[in-house]
C-alpha cells in the first residue's frame, strides 16, 4: 500500500514528466507567463501600491483622492471619529497663497489646527480636491487646548496657470468638515 506522502511525490513526478514532454515553445510561453505573473504580484505587494492606484491612476470616480490612508484604515479611522464626543476645531488661516512658482515645483504649507473644545480632537482624514495635493495630519488625538499641524503638499507638474485647491478636514468637531485651501500662479515651463 502506498502512503499519502508517496502518492503525492509520485503525482508530482508524473506532472513533471508530462511537463518535460511538452513542446518547448509551449513550455517557454507558460514559464514566461508564470514568471511575469509572479513578478507583477511581488511588485504590487512589496511596493504598497493599492489596487485603486494601480488600475485607476487618474482617480476617476474617486474625487477625494485619499492619499494618506489605505481604504480599510480610513474606514476604521472614520468609525473611531464618529464614536468620539464632539469638540471644536479652530484654524486661524483657512486660505494660503503660494504666489508665483515654476511648473514642476513642489511646495507645502502647514495649517495650525487648535482644539478649542472640551474633548480630544480626532482628525480621521483630509479629503483633497486633486491628486496633485498630498495631505499629512496628526494620527493621534489632539487634546483640549493643544495644537497640531495639517500639511498640504502641492505638486505643480502639469498644472500651469492660476491654481486653486481645497481640502476638507474630517474630524469629530461640531464645525467639521472644515475647509482649507491654497492658490498659486504656476508659470509654464
GROMACS .gro file of C-alpha atoms in nm:
model
  189
    1UNK     CA    1   0.000   0.000   0.000
    2UNK     CA    2   0.130   0.345  -0.095
    3UNK     CA    3   0.136   0.616   0.172
    4UNK     CA    4  -0.030   0.953   0.102
    5UNK     CA    5   0.312   1.119   0.107
    6UNK     CA    6   0.449   0.879  -0.154
    7UNK     CA    7   0.136   0.916  -0.364
    8UNK     CA    8   0.186   1.295  -0.362
    9UNK     CA    9   0.550   1.254  -0.468
   10UNK     CA   10   0.452   1.015  -0.749
   11UNK     CA   11   0.179   1.252  -0.863
   12UNK     CA   12   0.426   1.542  -0.864
   13UNK     CA   13   0.681   1.335  -1.060
   14UNK     CA   14   0.410   1.237  -1.309
   15UNK     CA   15   0.323   1.606  -1.359
   16UNK     CA   16   0.692   1.688  -1.403
   17UNK     CA   17   0.736   1.415  -1.667
   18UNK     CA   18   0.429   1.541  -1.851
   19UNK     CA   19   0.566   1.897  -1.835
   20UNK     CA   20   0.905   1.784  -1.971
   21UNK     CA   21   0.733   1.608  -2.261
   22UNK     CA   22   0.556   1.928  -2.372
   23UNK     CA   23   0.657   2.122  -2.678
   24UNK     CA   24   0.948   2.359  -2.598
   25UNK     CA   25   0.758   2.661  -2.732
   26UNK     CA   26   0.457   2.593  -2.509
   27UNK     CA   27   0.689   2.548  -2.209
   28UNK     CA   28   0.861   2.879  -2.283
   29UNK     CA   29   0.530   3.064  -2.312
   30UNK     CA   30   0.392   2.910  -1.991
   31UNK     CA   31   0.710   2.982  -1.795
   32UNK     CA   32   0.715   3.342  -1.926
   33UNK     CA   33   0.352   3.400  -1.823
   34UNK     CA   34   0.415   3.242  -1.483
   35UNK     CA   35   0.731   3.448  -1.425
   36UNK     CA   36   0.563   3.775  -1.526
   37UNK     CA   37   0.263   3.699  -1.303
   38UNK     CA   38   0.483   3.628  -1.002
   39UNK     CA   39   0.688   3.941  -1.072
   40UNK     CA   40   0.376   4.160  -1.102
   41UNK     CA   41   0.227   4.023  -0.780
   42UNK     CA   42   0.556   4.073  -0.594
   43UNK     CA   43   0.589   4.427  -0.728
   44UNK     CA   44   0.239   4.526  -0.617
   45UNK     CA   45   0.271   4.358  -0.276
   46UNK     CA   46   0.617   4.495  -0.195
   47UNK     CA   47   0.563   4.847  -0.328
   48UNK     CA   48   0.245   4.908  -0.131
   49UNK     CA   49   0.058   5.022  -0.441
   50UNK     CA   50  -0.314   4.987  -0.386
   51UNK     CA   51  -0.541   4.835  -0.646
   52UNK     CA   52  -0.704   5.175  -0.694
   53UNK     CA   53  -0.371   5.344  -0.763
   54UNK     CA   54  -0.258   5.059  -0.987
   55UNK     CA   55  -0.567   5.038  -1.205
   56UNK     CA   56  -0.707   5.392  -1.171
   57UNK     CA   57  -0.406   5.623  -1.174
   58UNK     CA   58  -0.613   5.931  -1.258
   59UNK     CA   59  -0.856   5.880  -0.969
   60UNK     CA   60  -1.162   5.860  -1.195
   61UNK     CA   61  -1.469   5.810  -0.979
   62UNK     CA   62  -1.274   5.892  -0.661
   63UNK     CA   63  -1.282   6.270  -0.616
   64UNK     CA   64  -1.148   6.259  -0.262
   65UNK     CA   65  -0.805   6.114  -0.359
   66UNK     CA   66  -0.742   5.991  -0.007
   67UNK     CA   67  -0.364   5.952  -0.034
   68UNK     CA   68  -0.279   5.919   0.328
   69UNK     CA   69  -0.470   5.606   0.429
   70UNK     CA   70  -0.545   5.268   0.278
   71UNK     CA   71  -0.925   5.219   0.246
   72UNK     CA   72  -0.958   4.984   0.544
   73UNK     CA   73  -0.757   5.219   0.769
   74UNK     CA   74  -0.960   5.521   0.653
   75UNK     CA   75  -1.282   5.337   0.733
   76UNK     CA   76  -1.153   5.240   1.078
   77UNK     CA   77  -1.044   5.598   1.150
   78UNK     CA   78  -1.383   5.727   1.031
   79UNK     CA   79  -1.566   5.486   1.263
   80UNK     CA   80  -1.344   5.589   1.554
   81UNK     CA   81  -1.413   5.958   1.479
   82UNK     CA   82  -1.791   5.901   1.474
   83UNK     CA   83  -1.779   5.728   1.813
   84UNK     CA   84  -1.592   6.014   1.984
   85UNK     CA   85  -1.769   6.305   2.158
   86UNK     CA   86  -1.779   6.632   1.964
   87UNK     CA   87  -1.533   6.915   2.019
   88UNK     CA   88  -1.446   7.237   1.834
   89UNK     CA   89  -1.159   7.293   1.592
   90UNK     CA   90  -1.006   7.631   1.515
   91UNK     CA   91  -0.782   7.723   1.222
   92UNK     CA   92  -0.652   8.082   1.215
   93UNK     CA   93  -0.596   8.093   0.839
   94UNK     CA   94  -0.807   7.886   0.604
   95UNK     CA   95  -0.651   8.008   0.276
   96UNK     CA   96  -0.286   8.041   0.174
   97UNK     CA   97  -0.127   8.189  -0.140
   98UNK     CA   98   0.195   8.025  -0.263
   99UNK     CA   99   0.238   8.310  -0.511
  100UNK     CA  100   0.435   8.253  -0.832
  101UNK     CA  101   0.620   7.930  -0.897
  102UNK     CA  102   0.758   7.731  -1.188
  103UNK     CA  103   0.567   7.432  -1.323
  104UNK     CA  104   0.709   7.117  -1.163
  105UNK     CA  105   0.790   7.284  -0.829
  106UNK     CA  106   0.672   7.113  -0.510
  107UNK     CA  107   0.566   7.335  -0.222
  108UNK     CA  108   0.396   7.276   0.110
  109UNK     CA  109   0.223   7.476   0.379
  110UNK     CA  110   0.126   7.388   0.736
  111UNK     CA  111  -0.207   7.496   0.882
  112UNK     CA  112  -0.213   7.510   1.262
  113UNK     CA  113  -0.529   7.349   1.398
  114UNK     CA  114  -0.623   7.404   1.760
  115UNK     CA  115  -0.864   7.206   1.973
  116UNK     CA  116  -1.068   7.479   2.147
  117UNK     CA  117  -1.332   7.234   2.275
  118UNK     CA  118  -1.360   7.018   2.586
  119UNK     CA  119  -1.291   6.674   2.430
  120UNK     CA  120  -0.995   6.528   2.237
  121UNK     CA  121  -0.993   6.624   1.868
  122UNK     CA  122  -0.953   6.330   1.630
  123UNK     CA  123  -0.881   6.403   1.264
  124UNK     CA  124  -0.992   6.097   1.069
  125UNK     CA  125  -0.889   6.214   0.723
  126UNK     CA  126  -0.811   6.504   0.492
  127UNK     CA  127  -1.007   6.493   0.167
  128UNK     CA  128  -0.826   6.679  -0.111
  129UNK     CA  129  -0.974   6.808  -0.436
  130UNK     CA  130  -0.691   6.690  -0.663
  131UNK     CA  131  -0.432   6.414  -0.684
  132UNK     CA  132  -0.167   6.687  -0.708
  133UNK     CA  133  -0.216   6.763  -0.336
  134UNK     CA  134  -0.091   6.527  -0.065
  135UNK     CA  135  -0.208   6.578   0.296
  136UNK     CA  136  -0.029   6.498   0.621
  137UNK     CA  137  -0.208   6.524   0.955
  138UNK     CA  138  -0.180   6.410   1.319
  139UNK     CA  139  -0.286   6.048   1.364
  140UNK     CA  140  -0.326   6.076   1.741
  141UNK     CA  141  -0.597   6.284   1.911
  142UNK     CA  142  -0.518   6.649   1.985
  143UNK     CA  143  -0.602   6.721   2.349
  144UNK     CA  144  -0.815   7.022   2.451
  145UNK     CA  145  -0.611   7.343   2.429
  146UNK     CA  146  -0.340   7.174   2.220
  147UNK     CA  147  -0.243   7.230   1.855
  148UNK     CA  148  -0.146   7.012   1.561
  149UNK     CA  149  -0.036   7.063   1.200
  150UNK     CA  150  -0.220   6.980   0.882
  151UNK     CA  151   0.024   6.998   0.590
  152UNK     CA  152  -0.076   7.015   0.225
  153UNK     CA  153   0.198   6.946  -0.030
  154UNK     CA  154   0.127   7.068  -0.384
  155UNK     CA  155   0.300   6.922  -0.692
  156UNK     CA  156   0.262   7.177  -0.972
  157UNK     CA  157   0.372   6.940  -1.251
  158UNK     CA  158   0.116   6.962  -1.532
  159UNK     CA  159  -0.077   7.241  -1.356
  160UNK     CA  160   0.019   7.568  -1.534
  161UNK     CA  161  -0.193   7.879  -1.476
  162UNK     CA  162  -0.390   8.005  -1.178
  163UNK     CA  163  -0.447   7.718  -0.937
  164UNK     CA  164  -0.695   7.697  -0.651
  165UNK     CA  165  -0.714   7.377  -0.445
  166UNK     CA  166  -0.919   7.288  -0.138
  167UNK     CA  167  -0.914   7.023   0.131
  168UNK     CA  168  -1.166   6.918   0.394
  169UNK     CA  169  -1.054   6.836   0.747
  170UNK     CA  170  -1.273   6.546   0.860
  171UNK     CA  171  -1.285   6.541   1.241
  172UNK     CA  172  -1.509   6.487   1.543
  173UNK     CA  173  -1.571   6.861   1.562
  174UNK     CA  174  -1.910   7.030   1.557
  175UNK     CA  175  -1.774   7.268   1.289
  176UNK     CA  176  -1.630   6.989   1.070
  177UNK     CA  177  -1.570   6.927   0.791
  178UNK     CA  178  -1.357   7.239   0.791
  179UNK     CA  179  -1.234   7.370   0.455
  180UNK     CA  180  -0.877   7.488   0.399
  181UNK     CA  181  -0.707   7.564   0.070
  182UNK     CA  182  -0.443   7.743  -0.132
  183UNK     CA  183  -0.386   7.935  -0.451
  184UNK     CA  184  -0.080   7.959  -0.674
  185UNK     CA  185   0.028   8.110  -1.004
  186UNK     CA  186   0.214   7.834  -1.186
  187UNK     CA  187   0.433   7.956  -1.472
  188UNK     CA  188   0.454   7.712  -1.762
  189UNK     CA  189   0.797   7.556  -1.821
   0.00000   0.00000   0.00000
